[in-house]
Amino acid sequence: MSGGIQRPLSRIRVKDLRLRTFVGFNDEEQRKRQDVVVNLRIDYDALAAARGDVVDQALDYKTITKQIIAHIEDNRFLLLEKLVNDLVELIMAHTAVQYAEVEVDKPHALRFADSVSLTMTAQRD
C-alpha cells in the first residue's frame, strides 16, 4: 500500500427480494412459476457521493434492482446456476461496481429443507 490510505468501499445490500419465475427442468417446474428469494451484495467506491452528497455520483441500486426483477420475471431458467450467473453479470456491467455477490434461494426445492440456495461472486481486478 506504500504508505497511502486505500479508498474505502461502501456496501449495498438488497435483502430478501421475493420474485417468481420458471426455474428447473422437470415438468412441473417448467409449467409453474416458483418463488425465488434474491440477496445482493454490491461494493463500490461511494466516497465522492458521500463527501459531496451528490446523487449522480452514487450507485443507482434502484435501477440495478429493476433490471434484476425484469430479468428474472421475463425469462426461464433450467438451472439456478444460470439465473445467478446472469444476475452477477448484470450487476458487474455497471462499471462503478467493484464486487458483487448474488445469492438466490429456491424455497421448498427439497422435501425436508426450507430452501436450496446458490451464491456466486465477481470482482474487478
Protein backbone atom coordinates (compact mmCIF):
# COMPACT_ATOMS: atom_id res chain seq x y z
CA MET A 1 0.00 0.00 0.00
CA SER A 2 3.09 2.26 0.02
CA GLY A 3 2.02 4.47 2.92
CA GLY A 4 -1.23 5.73 1.36
CA ILE A 5 -4.71 5.09 2.54
CA GLN A 6 -6.79 2.85 0.33
CA ARG A 7 -10.15 4.35 -0.57
CA PRO A 8 -12.89 2.61 1.38
CA LEU A 9 -15.59 0.72 -0.45
CA SER A 10 -19.22 1.01 0.52
CA ARG A 11 -21.51 -1.98 0.62
CA ILE A 12 -25.09 -2.01 -0.61
CA ARG A 13 -27.23 -4.96 0.37
CA VAL A 14 -30.61 -5.82 -1.10
CA LYS A 15 -32.21 -8.37 1.19
CA ASP A 16 -34.95 -10.89 0.51
CA LEU A 17 -36.14 -9.67 -2.88
CA ARG A 18 -39.04 -12.09 -3.48
CA LEU A 19 -39.88 -12.86 -7.08
CA ARG A 20 -41.47 -15.59 -9.19
CA THR A 21 -40.01 -17.25 -12.26
CA PHE A 22 -39.67 -20.52 -14.11
CA VAL A 23 -36.60 -22.32 -12.76
CA GLY A 24 -35.88 -26.01 -13.06
CA PHE A 25 -36.00 -28.74 -15.64
CA ASN A 26 -38.71 -31.15 -14.51
CA ASP A 27 -42.22 -30.93 -15.96
CA GLU A 28 -43.84 -29.19 -13.01
CA GLU A 29 -41.03 -26.62 -12.78
CA GLN A 30 -41.46 -25.86 -16.49
CA ARG A 31 -45.24 -25.33 -16.10
CA LYS A 32 -45.46 -23.28 -12.90
CA ARG A 33 -43.66 -20.18 -11.73
CA GLN A 34 -41.80 -20.69 -8.47
CA ASP A 35 -40.74 -18.37 -5.71
CA VAL A 36 -37.12 -17.28 -5.59
CA VAL A 37 -35.52 -15.08 -2.95
CA VAL A 38 -32.63 -12.88 -4.07
CA ASN A 39 -29.98 -11.34 -1.83
CA LEU A 40 -27.37 -8.98 -3.26
CA ARG A 41 -24.13 -7.50 -2.01
CA ILE A 42 -22.65 -4.74 -4.13
CA ASP A 43 -19.42 -2.96 -3.18
CA TYR A 44 -18.39 0.30 -4.81
CA ASP A 45 -16.42 3.45 -4.08
CA ALA A 46 -19.01 5.81 -2.61
CA LEU A 47 -16.58 8.35 -1.20
CA ALA A 48 -17.30 11.11 -3.74
CA ALA A 49 -21.05 10.67 -3.33
CA ALA A 50 -20.74 10.60 0.47
CA ARG A 51 -18.48 13.63 0.79
CA GLY A 52 -20.35 15.78 -1.70
CA ASP A 53 -23.87 14.44 -1.10
CA VAL A 54 -24.13 14.20 -4.90
CA VAL A 55 -26.81 11.87 -6.22
CA ASP A 56 -25.17 11.45 -9.65
CA GLN A 57 -22.02 10.04 -8.02
CA ALA A 58 -23.90 7.33 -6.11
CA LEU A 59 -24.59 3.88 -7.48
CA ASP A 60 -28.22 3.64 -8.56
CA TYR A 61 -29.25 0.46 -6.79
CA LYS A 62 -32.89 1.06 -7.70
CA THR A 63 -32.03 0.77 -11.42
CA ILE A 64 -29.99 -2.37 -10.79
CA THR A 65 -32.83 -3.92 -8.78
CA LYS A 66 -35.36 -3.11 -11.53
CA GLN A 67 -33.07 -4.78 -14.09
CA ILE A 68 -32.85 -7.86 -11.89
CA ILE A 69 -36.61 -8.03 -11.41
CA ALA A 70 -37.23 -7.75 -15.16
CA HIS A 71 -34.60 -10.36 -15.98
CA ILE A 72 -35.97 -12.89 -13.51
CA GLU A 73 -39.63 -12.37 -14.33
CA ASP A 74 -39.18 -12.27 -18.13
CA ASN A 75 -37.02 -15.39 -18.53
CA ARG A 76 -36.95 -19.12 -17.92
CA PHE A 77 -34.03 -20.96 -16.37
CA LEU A 78 -33.23 -24.66 -16.37
CA LEU A 79 -30.53 -24.17 -13.74
CA LEU A 80 -30.20 -21.98 -10.68
CA GLU A 81 -26.59 -21.53 -11.79
CA LYS A 82 -27.71 -19.79 -14.98
CA LEU A 83 -30.06 -17.45 -13.13
CA VAL A 84 -27.42 -16.47 -10.55
CA ASN A 85 -24.67 -16.01 -13.14
CA ASP A 86 -26.92 -13.77 -15.24
CA LEU A 87 -27.53 -11.55 -12.20
CA VAL A 88 -23.83 -11.30 -11.36
CA GLU A 89 -23.07 -10.27 -14.94
CA LEU A 90 -25.92 -7.74 -14.93
CA ILE A 91 -24.55 -6.10 -11.77
CA MET A 92 -20.93 -6.13 -12.95
CA ALA A 93 -21.99 -4.37 -16.18
CA HIS A 94 -22.20 -1.25 -14.01
CA THR A 95 -18.62 0.00 -14.12
CA ALA A 96 -18.68 1.54 -10.63
CA VAL A 97 -19.24 -1.89 -9.07
CA GLN A 98 -16.04 -3.37 -7.65
CA TYR A 99 -17.51 -6.55 -6.15
CA ALA A 100 -20.84 -8.35 -6.47
CA GLU A 101 -22.27 -11.27 -4.60
CA VAL A 102 -25.61 -12.79 -5.54
CA GLU A 103 -27.43 -15.48 -3.59
CA VAL A 104 -30.69 -16.93 -4.89
CA ASP A 105 -32.80 -19.22 -2.73
CA LYS A 106 -35.31 -21.61 -4.21
CA PRO A 107 -37.73 -22.28 -1.34
CA HIS A 108 -39.06 -25.81 -0.94
CA ALA A 109 -36.77 -27.22 -3.64
CA LEU A 110 -36.07 -30.20 -1.39
CA ARG A 111 -38.69 -32.02 0.65
CA PHE A 112 -37.11 -31.59 4.09
CA ALA A 113 -35.32 -28.27 3.55
CA ASP A 114 -36.57 -24.71 3.77
CA SER A 115 -34.71 -23.86 0.58
CA VAL A 116 -31.75 -24.53 -1.65
CA SER A 117 -29.52 -21.58 -2.49
CA LEU A 118 -26.66 -20.82 -4.81
CA THR A 119 -24.17 -17.99 -4.40
CA MET A 120 -21.77 -16.54 -6.97
CA THR A 121 -19.35 -13.63 -6.74
CA ALA A 122 -17.31 -11.47 -9.07
CA GLN A 123 -14.84 -8.65 -8.60
CA ARG A 124 -12.82 -6.27 -10.71
CA ASP A 125 -9.06 -6.64 -10.95
